[in-house]
Amino acid sequence: ELILRDSTAYTPIIFVLSAGSDPTSLLKSLAEKVGQEVEDLSLGAGQDVPATLMLEKGIRSGNWVFFANCHLSISWMPSLEQLIESYCNGKPHKDFRLWLSCMPHPSFPIPILQRSLKITTEPPTGLKANLQRLYNNMTEEQFEKCGKPEFYKKLLFSLVWFHAVLLERRKFGSLGWNIPYGFNFSDFSVCENILCLYLDEYEEVPWDAIRYLIAEANYGGRVTDNQDRRLLRCCVNQYFSEDVLTIPNFQLSILPTFYVPDDGTLQSYREYIKSLPTGPDHPEAFGQHPNADMASHLNETRILLDTILSLQPMTAQAGAKTPEELVLDSCAQLQEQVPKPMDLEKISKDNEHNSSPLSVVLLQEIARYNFLIVKIHESLIDVQNGVKGLVVITKELEEVFDSILNNRVPQLWGTAYPSLKALGPWVRDFLTRIDQLRQWVDEGVPKVFWLGGFTFPSGFLTALLQSSARRNGIPIDHLTWEFIVMNQEESSIQVYPKEGAYIKGLFIEGAKWDYDNAHLIEPKPMELTSAMPIIHFKPVDKKRSMKALYAAPLYMYPIRTGSRERPSYMLNVDLKAGSKDPNHWTKRGVALLLALAN
């Protein structure tokens, strides 16, 4: 209202959007309050003509015009700039206002920004702040609109809590969501109407329909990752069930503070929210382990330190080595450490009569690592020559120089397989990968494989399925995996498995494996990841159905989304859930990793 008071027909008003914010409902409420009609249009491809007509109509009639998501139609913004310039030189209706919403974008026209009033709407942080915001914006009419208030009020609070939990889980990084989604007030508003409509229309609560519309059609419409979708279903099944209506003060988490209040007035719900503790939310409120907070803080600290490191001056103190000298020393050491390529031609001849899928995997892996070895040696030589002034320093070589100086892996070297390790640990890891292949060539097929040592681990698993399918005369499409966690050390395994392979080197994040009882347990404080025992990946024709199994997603490295070119997700590994329900581990974000960041 203050912005409206300061504005005129000649000054557009821009909402600078942030993740999770949507000013549409607030703007419409303001228009209704002041008795003004507002026409809105979400911009995008092909919306330039309708937008122009809507703007011209608003200028004449005095209506408000709201163009949402200008960043999705950035190519039309110069035309909008000319339209604004045109009507500002004329005489628009005194009641006309142009409202815009846009994410920050480098190509947004500066003249529009200079002419406009700017508003930024940051979403609240914390469960209490999110609950307060939604209930404070709720009117008595909205709160009492349903014909079954004894059901609606409780489920409405569940929906508000559900919305707040989805937003706040983003702070836990990959333990919260694989992808940080921009859920906003529009999602909540639609689901609120769904609750009211379905409760009024049906005599009994249609739980399946409500859960589907919330988890799949509305909030789920934003979710693109399968593991995130599983988490969303898990939350919906907990917060929208018969227990919410039948159990007094239904607990929303294991913390006694958070529950669904009994039927009351809108003010009583506001008072309950006001009584909730302030300050940082306990991770258990989201179904997370306390370690999740530490993982989030470590990630933020790492980003801060990387930023500080990038701002360091590229000069040397008196008596210290210059950056060029440091890089030359590092290049010389790396050249000594990185081995020469393996003799692929000789290895191929030795295996020419071996047409097994695993032999094909071996040759493909050697070819990829040989290519990387050659690339490393060539770039090291070029950097040294560039520092000495013998060759021109290209942008690519400059990136290699900066990376070696700052102990990072050059992008040129990171194309064979994804990794978050610093340069020193990455080189040690790289040499271990080469050793596994050399040992395979010299001593035959390993009894235990390090799955994380392959550039293309999914190809290795497919080769295991192909071998089993050929051996047993079964179509490969009929095979699936059975996972047997071995309580043995690698040195004690002396024979090959009849089917599949023994896999070592996996890590678990968000939980821990109980070696004595062979099931998942809670990790110790500060134990963010832990090593898994050897697992037998066994191809089977028909999988035994067992209850209390948690399907733990297996990722190549800690960035669970991977990249567009190289997804990180591989498959789900079934692990015994122990005394906890599998949904408990789903909310914990428990996953297996082939490699860590350190």
XYZ file of N, CA and C in Angstrom, residues 74 77 127 169 186 201 203 240 248 256 261-262 300 305 352 402 465 509 557 595:
60
model
N 12.379 -12.212 -22.104
C 13.372 -11.134 -22.056
C 13.574 -10.493 -23.424
N 11.353 -7.443 -23.852
C 11.531 -6.325 -22.925
C 11.914 -5.009 -23.624
N 10.361 -22.466 10.122
C 9.008 -23.026 10.127
C 8.009 -22.047 10.738
N 13.196 -27.461 3.853
C 14.115 -28.581 3.625
C 15.243 -28.204 2.675
N 1.222 -19.810 -4.595
C 0.211 -20.289 -5.546
C -0.038 -21.780 -5.367
N -17.692 -31.829 -1.297
C -18.346 -32.634 -2.331
C -18.564 -34.085 -1.908
N -18.980 -37.251 1.021
C -19.412 -37.522 2.391
C -18.242 -38.014 3.238
N -1.496 -36.159 5.547
C -2.882 -36.218 5.072
C -3.380 -37.656 5.198
N -6.163 -36.875 18.737
C -6.068 -35.507 19.272
C -4.616 -35.016 19.252
N 7.738 -32.999 20.491
C 6.381 -32.794 21.036
C 5.824 -31.400 20.786
N -3.251 -28.544 16.122
C -4.132 -28.120 17.222
C -5.554 -28.634 17.020
N -6.255 -28.810 18.126
C -7.663 -29.198 18.046
C -8.479 -28.064 17.438
N 28.098 -24.395 3.287
C 28.124 -22.932 3.219
C 29.534 -22.398 3.476
N 34.797 -20.072 1.657
C 36.256 -20.161 1.536
C 36.692 -20.166 0.073
N 41.661 -61.014 -27.520
C 40.878 -61.088 -28.755
C 39.956 -62.305 -28.799
N 45.465 -21.662 -13.382
C 44.792 -21.191 -12.168
C 44.368 -22.357 -11.283
N 24.920 -58.009 -15.865
C 23.606 -58.534 -16.243
C 23.695 -59.333 -17.548
N 25.456 -41.978 3.218
C 25.255 -40.624 3.738
C 23.877 -40.535 4.375
N 28.609 -39.405 -7.141
C 29.350 -38.478 -6.280
C 28.353 -37.591 -5.539
N 31.744 -42.069 -4.420
C 32.914 -41.253 -4.076
C 32.479 -40.098 -3.188
